[in-house]
Coordinates of C-alpha atoms in Angstrom, one line a residue:
M54 CA 21.0 -9.8 -22.7
T55 CA 23.4 -12.6 -22.5
K56 CA 24.4 -14.5 -19.9
V57 CA 27.7 -13.2 -19.2
K58 CA 26.3 -9.4 -19.2
S59 CA 23.7 -10.8 -16.8
T60 CA 26.4 -12.3 -14.3
L61 CA 28.4 -9.0 -14.5
L62 CA 25.5 -6.5 -13.8
L63 CA 24.5 -9.0 -11.0
L64 CA 28.2 -9.1 -9.6
V65 CA 28.3 -5.4 -9.8
V66 CA 25.1 -5.1 -8.1
S67 CA 26.5 -7.4 -5.3
L68 CA 29.3 -5.6 -4.2
G69 CA 27.2 -2.4 -4.0
A70 CA 25.1 -3.9 -1.3
I71 CA 28.4 -4.5 0.9
A72 CA 30.0 -1.0 0.4
Q73 CA 31.9 0.3 3.0
V74 CA 29.7 3.1 4.6
P75 CA 32.1 6.7 5.1
V76 CA 31.3 6.8 9.3
S77 CA 31.8 5.3 12.5
W78 CA 28.6 6.2 14.3
K79 CA 27.6 4.8 17.2
V80 CA 24.1 5.2 18.7
S81 CA 23.2 4.0 22.2
V82 CA 19.6 3.1 22.3
S83 CA 17.4 2.5 25.9
V84 CA 14.3 1.6 26.6
A85 CA 12.8 4.0 29.0
P86 CA 11.5 2.2 32.4
E87 CA 8.0 3.3 31.7
M88 CA 8.0 1.9 28.5
R89 CA 9.7 -1.9 29.3
Q90 CA 6.1 -3.3 29.9
S91 CA 5.1 -2.6 26.4
F92 CA 8.4 -3.6 24.7
L93 CA 8.2 -6.6 22.5
K94 CA 11.8 -8.9 21.9
G95 CA 12.4 -9.1 18.0
G96 CA 11.5 -5.9 16.8
R97 CA 13.7 -3.8 14.3
L98 CA 15.6 -0.7 15.1
L99 CA 15.3 2.2 13.0
L100 CA 17.6 5.2 13.0
H101 CA 16.7 8.3 11.2
V102 CA 18.9 11.2 10.5
T103 CA 17.9 14.4 8.6
K104 CA 19.2 17.9 8.1
Q105 CA 15.5 19.1 8.1
N106 CA 14.4 20.6 11.5
E107 CA 10.9 21.4 10.7
R108 CA 9.5 17.8 10.7
E109 CA 10.5 14.9 13.1
P110 CA 12.9 12.4 11.1
R111 CA 11.0 9.1 11.6
N112 CA 8.2 10.9 9.2
R113 CA 10.7 11.3 6.7
S114 CA 15.0 11.3 6.4
E115 CA 17.6 11.5 4.1
I116 CA 19.6 8.6 6.0
T117 CA 18.0 5.1 7.7
I118 CA 20.0 2.7 9.2
G119 CA 18.3 -0.3 10.5
I120 CA 19.1 -3.4 12.2
T121 CA 17.2 -6.2 14.5
P122 CA 18.8 -6.4 17.9
H123 CA 18.5 -10.4 18.7
R124 CA 18.1 -11.1 22.4
W125 CA 17.9 -7.5 23.2
D126 CA 15.5 -7.6 26.6
A127 CA 15.4 -3.7 27.2
S128 CA 17.3 -4.1 30.5
S129 CA 20.1 -2.7 29.4
P130 CA 21.2 -0.4 25.9
F131 CA 21.6 -1.7 22.4
V132 CA 24.3 -0.2 20.5
I133 CA 23.7 0.7 17.0
E134 CA 27.2 0.9 15.1
T135 CA 27.0 1.8 11.1
K136 CA 30.3 -0.1 10.9
D137 CA 28.3 -3.5 12.3
K138 CA 28.0 -6.0 8.9
N139 CA 24.2 -6.9 10.4
V140 CA 23.7 -2.9 9.8
L141 CA 21.7 -2.0 6.4
S142 CA 21.6 1.8 5.9
I143 CA 20.4 4.1 2.8
G144 CA 21.8 7.4 2.6
L145 CA 24.9 7.3 4.0
D146 CA 26.9 6.7 0.9
K147 CA 25.5 10.2 -0.3
L148 CA 27.0 12.4 2.6
P149 CA 29.4 14.9 1.8
K150 CA 32.4 14.5 2.0
N151 CA 33.0 17.6 4.2
A152 CA 29.6 18.0 5.6
S153 CA 29.6 20.3 8.6
D154 CA 25.9 20.9 8.9
K155 CA 23.8 19.8 12.0
Y156 CA 22.1 16.8 11.8
Y157 CA 18.7 15.6 13.6
F158 CA 18.6 11.9 14.8
Q159 CA 15.5 9.4 15.8
V160 CA 15.1 6.1 16.5
V161 CA 12.1 3.8 16.1
Y162 CA 11.7 0.6 17.4
K163 CA 9.6 -1.4 14.9
Q164 CA 7.5 -4.1 17.1
N165 CA 3.9 -4.2 16.2
P166 CA 3.4 -8.3 15.2
D167 CA -0.2 -7.3 13.6
D168 CA 1.2 -4.3 11.1
G169 CA 4.2 -4.0 8.8
Q170 CA 4.4 -0.4 8.8
E171 CA 6.7 1.9 11.3
N172 CA 4.7 4.8 12.8
V173 CA 1.6 2.9 13.6
P174 CA 0.0 2.0 17.1
G175 CA 2.3 -0.4 18.9
N176 CA 5.8 0.8 18.1
L177 CA 8.1 3.3 20.1
Y178 CA 10.1 6.0 19.1
S179 CA 12.6 8.4 20.8
T180 CA 12.7 11.7 21.4
I181 CA 15.0 14.1 18.8
D182 CA 18.7 14.9 19.4
S183 CA 21.1 17.1 17.2
V184 CA 24.4 17.0 16.5
Q185 CA 27.3 18.8 14.3
F186 CA 28.2 16.5 11.4
S187 CA 31.2 14.4 12.2
T188 CA 32.8 10.8 10.7
N189 CA 32.9 9.4 14.4
I190 CA 29.2 10.1 16.1
N191 CA 28.6 8.8 19.9
L192 CA 25.3 9.5 20.8
S193 CA 22.4 8.1 23.3
L194 CA 18.9 8.0 22.5
T195 CA 15.9 6.5 24.5
L196 CA 12.6 5.2 23.4
K197 CA 10.2 7.1 25.7
T198 CA 6.8 7.3 23.3
L199 CA 4.6 4.5 22.5
I200 CA 2.4 5.4 19.6
P201 CA -1.1 5.1 20.9
S202 CA -4.6 3.4 18.8
A203 CA -6.1 5.2 16.3
T204 CA -9.2 6.9 17.1
I205 CA -12.0 8.0 14.9
I206 CA -13.6 11.3 15.2
Q207 CA -17.0 11.6 16.9
H208 CA -19.8 12.9 14.4
K209 CA -23.3 12.1 14.1
F210 CA -22.9 11.1 10.6
V211 CA -19.7 9.2 11.0
K212 CA -20.2 5.1 12.3
T213 CA -17.1 2.9 13.4
V214 CA -17.8 -1.1 12.6
E215 CA -14.9 -3.3 14.0
I216 CA -15.6 -7.3 14.3
K217 CA -13.6 -9.9 15.1
S218 CA -13.1 -12.0 12.2
P219 CA -13.4 -15.8 12.5
I220 CA -12.0 -16.6 9.2
L221 CA -8.9 -14.4 9.3
S222 CA -8.7 -15.5 13.2
A223 CA -8.9 -19.6 12.5
F224 CA -6.3 -19.0 10.0
S225 CA -3.9 -16.7 11.7
G226 CA -4.4 -19.0 15.0
K227 CA -4.8 -15.4 16.9
P228 CA -7.8 -12.9 17.2
R229 CA -7.8 -10.9 13.7
Y230 CA -9.8 -7.8 13.5
L231 CA -11.8 -6.3 10.7
K232 CA -12.8 -2.5 11.0
A233 CA -14.2 0.5 8.9
A234 CA -15.2 3.7 8.8
V235 CA -18.6 4.6 7.6
L236 CA -19.5 8.4 6.4
L237 CA -23.4 8.4 6.2
P238 CA -25.5 10.8 3.9
S239 CA -27.2 13.9 4.8
G240 CA -30.5 12.7 4.3
Y241 CA -30.1 9.6 6.2
F242 CA -31.7 10.2 10.0
D243 CA -34.5 11.8 7.7
N244 CA -35.6 8.8 5.6
P245 CA -35.6 5.6 8.2
D246 CA -37.3 3.2 5.8
K247 CA -34.8 4.2 3.0
T248 CA -31.9 2.1 1.2
Y249 CA -28.9 4.2 0.1
P250 CA -26.4 3.2 -2.4
I251 CA -23.2 2.2 -0.5
C252 CA -19.5 2.4 -1.8
Y253 CA -16.7 0.9 -0.2
R254 CA -13.5 3.1 -0.6
A255 CA -10.2 0.9 -0.9
A256 CA -7.2 3.1 0.7
G257 CA -3.9 3.9 -1.0
L258 CA -0.8 2.0 0.1
N259 CA -1.4 1.0 4.2
G260 CA -4.2 3.0 4.1
R261 CA -6.3 3.1 7.4
Y262 CA -9.9 3.6 8.1
T263 CA -8.8 6.7 9.9
A264 CA -8.9 8.7 6.5
I265 CA -12.3 9.6 7.2
N266 CA -11.1 12.4 10.3
G267 CA -9.5 14.0 7.4
L268 CA -12.3 14.2 5.3
I269 CA -15.0 15.1 7.5
N270 CA -12.4 18.0 9.0
N271 CA -12.1 19.4 5.1
K272 CA -14.6 22.1 5.2
E273 CA -15.0 22.7 1.8
F274 CA -16.1 18.7 1.3
S275 CA -18.0 18.7 4.6
D276 CA -19.9 21.8 3.6
W277 CA -20.4 20.0 0.3
W278 CA -21.7 16.9 1.6
F279 CA -24.3 18.1 4.2
S280 CA -25.9 20.8 1.3
K281 CA -28.8 19.7 -0.5
I282 CA -27.0 19.2 -4.0
A283 CA -24.3 16.1 -2.3
P284 CA -25.0 12.6 -3.8
Q285 CA -26.9 10.3 -1.2
V286 CA -24.6 7.6 -1.0
I287 CA -23.2 5.7 2.5
Y288 CA -19.5 6.0 1.9
V289 CA -17.6 3.4 3.4
F290 CA -13.6 3.7 4.5
L291 CA -11.8 0.3 4.4
D292 CA -8.6 -0.4 6.3
S293 CA -5.9 -2.3 4.6
Q294 CA -3.6 -3.1 7.8
G295 CA -2.0 -6.5 7.6
P296 CA 1.2 -8.3 8.9
Y297 CA 3.1 -7.6 6.1
G298 CA 1.6 -4.5 5.1
D299 CA -1.4 -3.7 3.1
T300 CA -3.7 -7.0 2.5
Y301 CA -5.0 -5.5 -0.9
Q302 CA -8.2 -7.2 0.5
V303 CA -7.7 -10.5 -1.5
D304 CA -7.3 -13.9 -0.3
S305 CA -3.5 -15.2 0.0
E306 CA -1.6 -18.1 1.4
N307 CA 0.4 -15.2 3.6
N308 CA -2.5 -12.9 4.6
G309 CA -5.0 -15.0 4.9
P310 CA -8.5 -15.0 3.4
C311 CA -8.9 -11.5 3.6
G312 CA -11.2 -11.1 0.6
K313 CA -13.8 -13.9 1.9
A314 CA -13.4 -12.1 5.4
L315 CA -14.3 -8.9 3.6
T316 CA -17.2 -10.0 1.5
E317 CA -19.0 -12.7 4.0
E318 CA -18.0 -11.2 7.8
L319 CA -17.3 -7.1 7.4
I320 CA -19.5 -5.7 4.5
P321 CA -22.7 -8.1 5.7
E322 CA -22.1 -6.6 9.0
I323 CA -21.4 -3.0 8.0
E324 CA -24.6 -3.2 5.6
Q325 CA -26.9 -4.6 8.5
Q326 CA -26.0 -1.4 10.8
V327 CA -26.6 1.1 7.8
R328 CA -29.8 -0.9 6.5
Y329 CA -28.5 -1.7 3.2
S330 CA -30.2 -3.8 1.4
P331 CA -28.3 -6.3 -1.2
N332 CA -31.5 -6.3 -3.4
A333 CA -30.7 -2.6 -4.4
K334 CA -28.0 -3.7 -6.8
M335 CA -26.1 -0.6 -5.8
R336 CA -22.8 -1.9 -3.7
F337 CA -20.3 -0.2 -5.5
L338 CA -16.0 0.2 -4.7
T339 CA -13.4 2.7 -5.5
G340 CA -9.8 3.7 -4.9
N341 CA -7.1 5.4 -5.7
S342 CA -3.5 3.7 -6.5
T343 CA -3.4 0.3 -4.3
G344 CA -7.3 1.5 -3.8
G345 CA -7.4 1.6 -7.8
W346 CA -5.9 -1.8 -7.9
V347 CA -8.2 -3.3 -5.2
S348 CA -11.4 -2.0 -6.2
L349 CA -10.8 -3.1 -9.5
G350 CA -9.6 -6.7 -8.5
L351 CA -12.5 -6.9 -5.9
Q352 CA -15.1 -6.2 -8.8
I353 CA -13.2 -9.0 -11.0
F354 CA -13.0 -11.5 -8.2
Y355 CA -16.6 -11.1 -6.6
P356 CA -18.4 -9.7 -10.2
D357 CA -21.8 -10.8 -8.9
F358 CA -21.0 -9.5 -5.2
F359 CA -20.2 -5.8 -6.7
D360 CA -22.3 -3.4 -9.0
G361 CA -19.7 -1.5 -10.2
T362 CA -15.9 0.1 -9.6
W363 CA -14.3 3.6 -10.2
S364 CA -10.4 2.8 -10.3
Y365 CA -8.0 5.5 -10.3
S366 CA -4.4 5.2 -11.3
P367 CA -4.1 1.7 -10.2
D368 CA -0.9 -0.4 -9.4
P369 CA 0.1 -2.3 -12.3
V370 CA -3.1 -4.9 -13.6
D371 CA -0.5 -6.6 -16.1
F372 CA 2.5 -8.3 -14.8
E373 CA 4.2 -8.6 -18.0
H374 CA 4.0 -4.7 -17.6
Y375 CA 4.8 -4.5 -13.9
G376 CA 5.9 -0.9 -14.0
L377 CA 8.3 -1.4 -16.8
I378 CA 9.5 -5.0 -16.0
N379 CA 8.0 -8.2 -17.4
I380 CA 8.4 -10.6 -14.2
Y381 CA 7.5 -13.9 -16.7
E382 CA 10.6 -12.9 -18.9
D383 CA 13.0 -10.5 -17.5
E384 CA 16.3 -11.5 -15.3
S385 CA 16.3 -8.7 -13.3
I386 CA 14.1 -5.9 -11.6
F387 CA 17.2 -3.7 -10.9
Y388 CA 18.6 -3.7 -14.3
N389 CA 16.7 -3.9 -17.9
R390 CA 17.3 -5.5 -20.9
Y391 CA 19.5 -2.8 -22.1
G392 CA 22.0 -3.1 -18.9
Y393 CA 20.8 0.3 -17.7
L394 CA 19.1 1.0 -14.2
Q395 CA 15.6 0.1 -13.8
P396 CA 13.4 3.8 -12.9
G397 CA 10.9 3.2 -10.3
R398 CA 9.4 6.6 -10.0
R399 CA 9.4 9.8 -12.3
T400 CA 8.0 13.4 -12.8
I401 CA 5.2 14.1 -15.1
Y402 CA 8.0 15.1 -17.6
G403 CA 9.6 11.8 -18.0
E404 CA 12.3 12.5 -15.5
P405 CA 14.0 9.6 -13.3
T406 CA 13.7 10.0 -9.7
F407 CA 14.0 6.8 -7.8
S408 CA 15.4 3.8 -9.5
M409 CA 14.4 0.0 -8.3
K410 CA 17.8 -0.8 -6.6
D411 CA 17.5 1.9 -4.4
W412 CA 13.4 1.1 -3.7
I413 CA 14.3 -2.1 -2.6
A414 CA 17.5 -1.2 -0.5
G415 CA 15.0 1.0 1.4
E416 CA 12.5 -1.7 2.1
N417 CA 15.2 -4.4 2.9
V418 CA 16.6 -1.2 5.6
N419 CA 13.2 -1.4 7.1
S420 CA 12.7 -5.0 7.5
R421 CA 13.4 -7.3 10.5
T422 CA 14.8 -9.9 8.0
N423 CA 17.3 -7.6 6.3
N424 CA 15.5 -7.8 3.4
Y425 CA 12.1 -6.7 1.6
L426 CA 10.3 -9.9 2.8
I427 CA 8.5 -7.8 5.9
S428 CA 9.3 -4.4 5.0
G429 CA 5.7 -3.4 5.1
G430 CA 6.1 -1.3 2.0
Q431 CA 5.0 -1.6 -1.3
F432 CA 7.2 -4.8 -2.4
G433 CA 6.8 -6.3 0.9
A434 CA 3.0 -6.3 0.5
Y435 CA 3.4 -7.2 -3.2
N436 CA 5.1 -10.8 -2.1
A437 CA 2.6 -11.6 0.8
V438 CA -0.5 -11.3 -1.0
F439 CA 0.1 -12.1 -4.4
G440 CA 3.4 -14.9 -4.0
P441 CA 3.1 -18.2 -1.9
K442 CA 4.7 -19.1 1.3
G443 CA 8.6 -19.3 1.6
K444 CA 10.5 -20.5 4.4
E445 CA 9.6 -20.3 8.3
G446 CA 6.2 -19.6 7.4
L447 CA 7.2 -16.1 5.8
P448 CA 6.1 -14.8 2.5
S449 CA 8.4 -15.9 -0.5
L450 CA 10.8 -13.6 -2.2
M451 CA 10.1 -13.3 -6.0
F452 CA 13.5 -11.5 -6.5
D453 CA 16.8 -11.4 -4.6
P454 CA 16.9 -8.5 -2.3
F455 CA 20.2 -7.4 -3.6
T456 CA 20.8 -8.5 -6.9
G457 CA 17.4 -7.8 -8.2
K458 CA 17.0 -11.3 -10.0
I459 CA 13.5 -12.8 -10.8
D460 CA 12.8 -16.2 -9.5
H461 CA 10.4 -17.3 -12.2
S462 CA 9.5 -20.3 -10.8
I463 CA 7.4 -17.8 -7.8
A464 CA 6.9 -15.3 -10.6
K465 CA 4.5 -17.4 -12.2
Q466 CA 2.6 -18.2 -8.9
W467 CA 1.6 -14.6 -9.0
E468 CA 0.1 -14.9 -12.2
K469 CA -3.8 -15.5 -10.5
Y470 CA -3.4 -11.7 -9.5
D471 CA -2.6 -10.6 -12.9
L472 CA -5.7 -8.8 -13.4
K473 CA -5.4 -9.3 -17.6
K474 CA -4.7 -12.8 -17.3
V475 CA -7.3 -13.3 -15.0
L476 CA -9.8 -11.5 -17.3
E477 CA -8.4 -13.5 -20.6
K478 CA -8.3 -16.8 -19.1
N479 CA -12.0 -16.1 -18.1
W480 CA -13.7 -13.8 -20.3
V481 CA -16.4 -16.0 -21.5
T482 CA -17.5 -16.5 -17.8
L483 CA -16.6 -13.1 -16.4
G484 CA -17.4 -10.6 -19.5
P485 CA -21.2 -10.9 -19.4
K486 CA -20.9 -10.1 -15.4
L487 CA -18.4 -7.3 -15.5
Q488 CA -21.0 -5.1 -18.2
G489 CA -21.8 -1.7 -16.9
K490 CA -19.2 -2.4 -14.1
I491 CA -16.0 -1.0 -15.1
W492 CA -14.6 2.9 -15.1
V493 CA -10.9 3.3 -15.1
W494 CA -9.0 6.7 -14.7
M495 CA -5.5 6.9 -15.2
G496 CA -2.7 9.7 -15.9
D497 CA -0.3 9.0 -19.1
M498 CA 2.8 10.3 -16.8
D499 CA 2.0 7.9 -14.2
G500 CA 4.8 8.4 -12.0
L501 CA 5.0 4.9 -11.1
Y502 CA 4.7 4.0 -14.9
S503 CA 1.6 2.1 -14.0
N504 CA -0.1 3.7 -17.1
V505 CA 1.8 0.7 -19.4
A506 CA 0.0 -1.8 -17.5
T507 CA -3.4 -0.2 -17.9
R508 CA -2.8 0.8 -21.6
F509 CA -2.7 -3.2 -22.2
L510 CA -5.6 -4.3 -20.2
Q511 CA -7.3 -1.5 -22.2
K512 CA -6.0 -3.2 -25.5
F513 CA -7.4 -6.3 -24.3
L514 CA -10.9 -5.1 -23.3
D515 CA -11.0 -3.6 -26.7
K516 CA -10.3 -7.1 -28.6
T517 CA -12.9 -8.6 -26.6
E518 CA -16.2 -10.3 -28.3
N519 CA -19.2 -12.4 -26.6
P520 CA -19.7 -9.9 -24.7
K521 CA -17.9 -6.8 -26.5
S522 CA -16.6 -5.1 -23.2
D523 CA -18.0 -1.7 -22.4
A524 CA -15.4 -1.1 -19.8
K525 CA -14.5 2.8 -19.8
I526 CA -10.9 3.5 -19.6
S527 CA -9.6 6.9 -20.0
F528 CA -6.3 8.5 -19.8
T529 CA -5.0 12.1 -19.6
A530 CA -1.8 13.3 -21.3
M531 CA 1.0 14.8 -19.1
A532 CA -1.1 13.8 -16.0
G533 CA 0.7 12.0 -13.2
H534 CA -0.3 9.5 -10.2
G535 CA -3.7 9.8 -8.7
Q536 CA -3.8 13.4 -10.5
E537 CA -7.5 13.4 -11.1
W538 CA -8.5 11.1 -7.9
S539 CA -11.0 12.8 -5.3
D540 CA -13.3 11.6 -3.1
K541 CA -15.9 14.4 -4.1
A542 CA -15.4 13.8 -8.1
V543 CA -15.9 10.1 -7.8
L544 CA -18.7 10.3 -5.4
T545 CA -20.4 12.8 -8.2
L546 CA -19.9 9.7 -10.7
I547 CA -21.7 7.2 -8.3
A548 CA -24.7 9.6 -7.9
E549 CA -24.6 10.2 -12.2
K550 CA -24.9 6.1 -12.5
V551 CA -27.7 6.0 -9.5
S552 CA -30.1 8.5 -11.4
K553 CA -29.7 6.7 -14.7
M554 CA -30.3 3.1 -13.0
E555 CA -33.5 4.6 -11.1
G556 CA -34.3 6.0 -14.2
S557 CA -34.0 3.1 -16.3
K558 CA -36.2 1.2 -13.5
L559 CA -39.3 3.8 -14.2
T560 CA -39.2 2.9 -18.0
K561 CA -39.5 -0.7 -17.4

């Protein structure tokens, strides 16, 4: 792309970012007296608007409006005005000119300093109000509900582990905690002297250890898990909570030494409580999507600590193919080298459904900094995990939030998390340690285009020597993101590997 074209594209994007909104809405937000003790200054107000009445707007909305109300102390209402220059929004520009529908309004106050997400414990939200569409709306909403702490199901075969992390607490200068939920195999209590294989399940983006609740409440899975044919594996649900969103369970300048804390604090505590012996060499990993990247990344970064990984639809493992973007060479993540909008998502038939520009606009709205920096979303997390610290102790920005222009000096610093580059640079030492330990599945029509990066990882591994990699990477034609992921499937694969390992020991 020529410099002239690039400049014009960035100018167009900048103008679009400050386009005039088509409505003048004023929403007065109050904090209920009983909630004022729970109120924290400096949070983000998010107004959600939808035409759908079968769900709460905060769970999914066509329109989101965001503003950080500085110096608001909750003693008086704060008014969100769509015409305010400090307000960011998505969806307002798509309102029909002659709309006559009823719209449902709800506001969330995102204030939890330890969790970058919105609908998480510690944040406040209002009841729902509905009004007939108008270009001039005046509405009052009251923050009446505090989202409670998450709980884990009470069950004989479910164990919760939570510890204060000295490593992360020292990094942050305040207490930080690590937690996990453990699903024990059906034979666990009948064999008190047995060491069982153990598998650590990394969650999808911003996933929580509460995922165990849904699995144990799933009758089909539960019936299978407690049957005689089920794998005898200890299954551990990790939690990815972090101040900027998902921590990816690895050491980073912004989240702190999360990988060190995981491997030196949380995992030893879990394994002591469930009587796993590290000498068994049956400590495995699995995960889907972000969890796919985490499970593969942890195996690569800690090749002696973990004994095998099953990674499904991992996030980009090669940053030269970060979706369809080359972060080291491309000028912008919003437009490709041909001047077209860069897609961020697609259907399995190849139809783009969401542009990178729209994706980042949504994260900008969700962040109290008015950019994706601490949105708690995908790119807010990426910057915190992969990038260096920036101004005021916050993560750096790898690209401009309104033009998409890439800062290559920061992109270069992401290299240490580029899994393909890590393997390329360290194959002599890593290769022998990873033999028999890598299994990856990917749909060839991945909805986030992550299959492209996985293809290039496979190309590298196919060319390796001394040793020749035995990593198993498989692709399914016309399959989408995470299409073949299931806990049952991966646990069965782990059981098969364990059976082969045990059979091998008997023949020696």
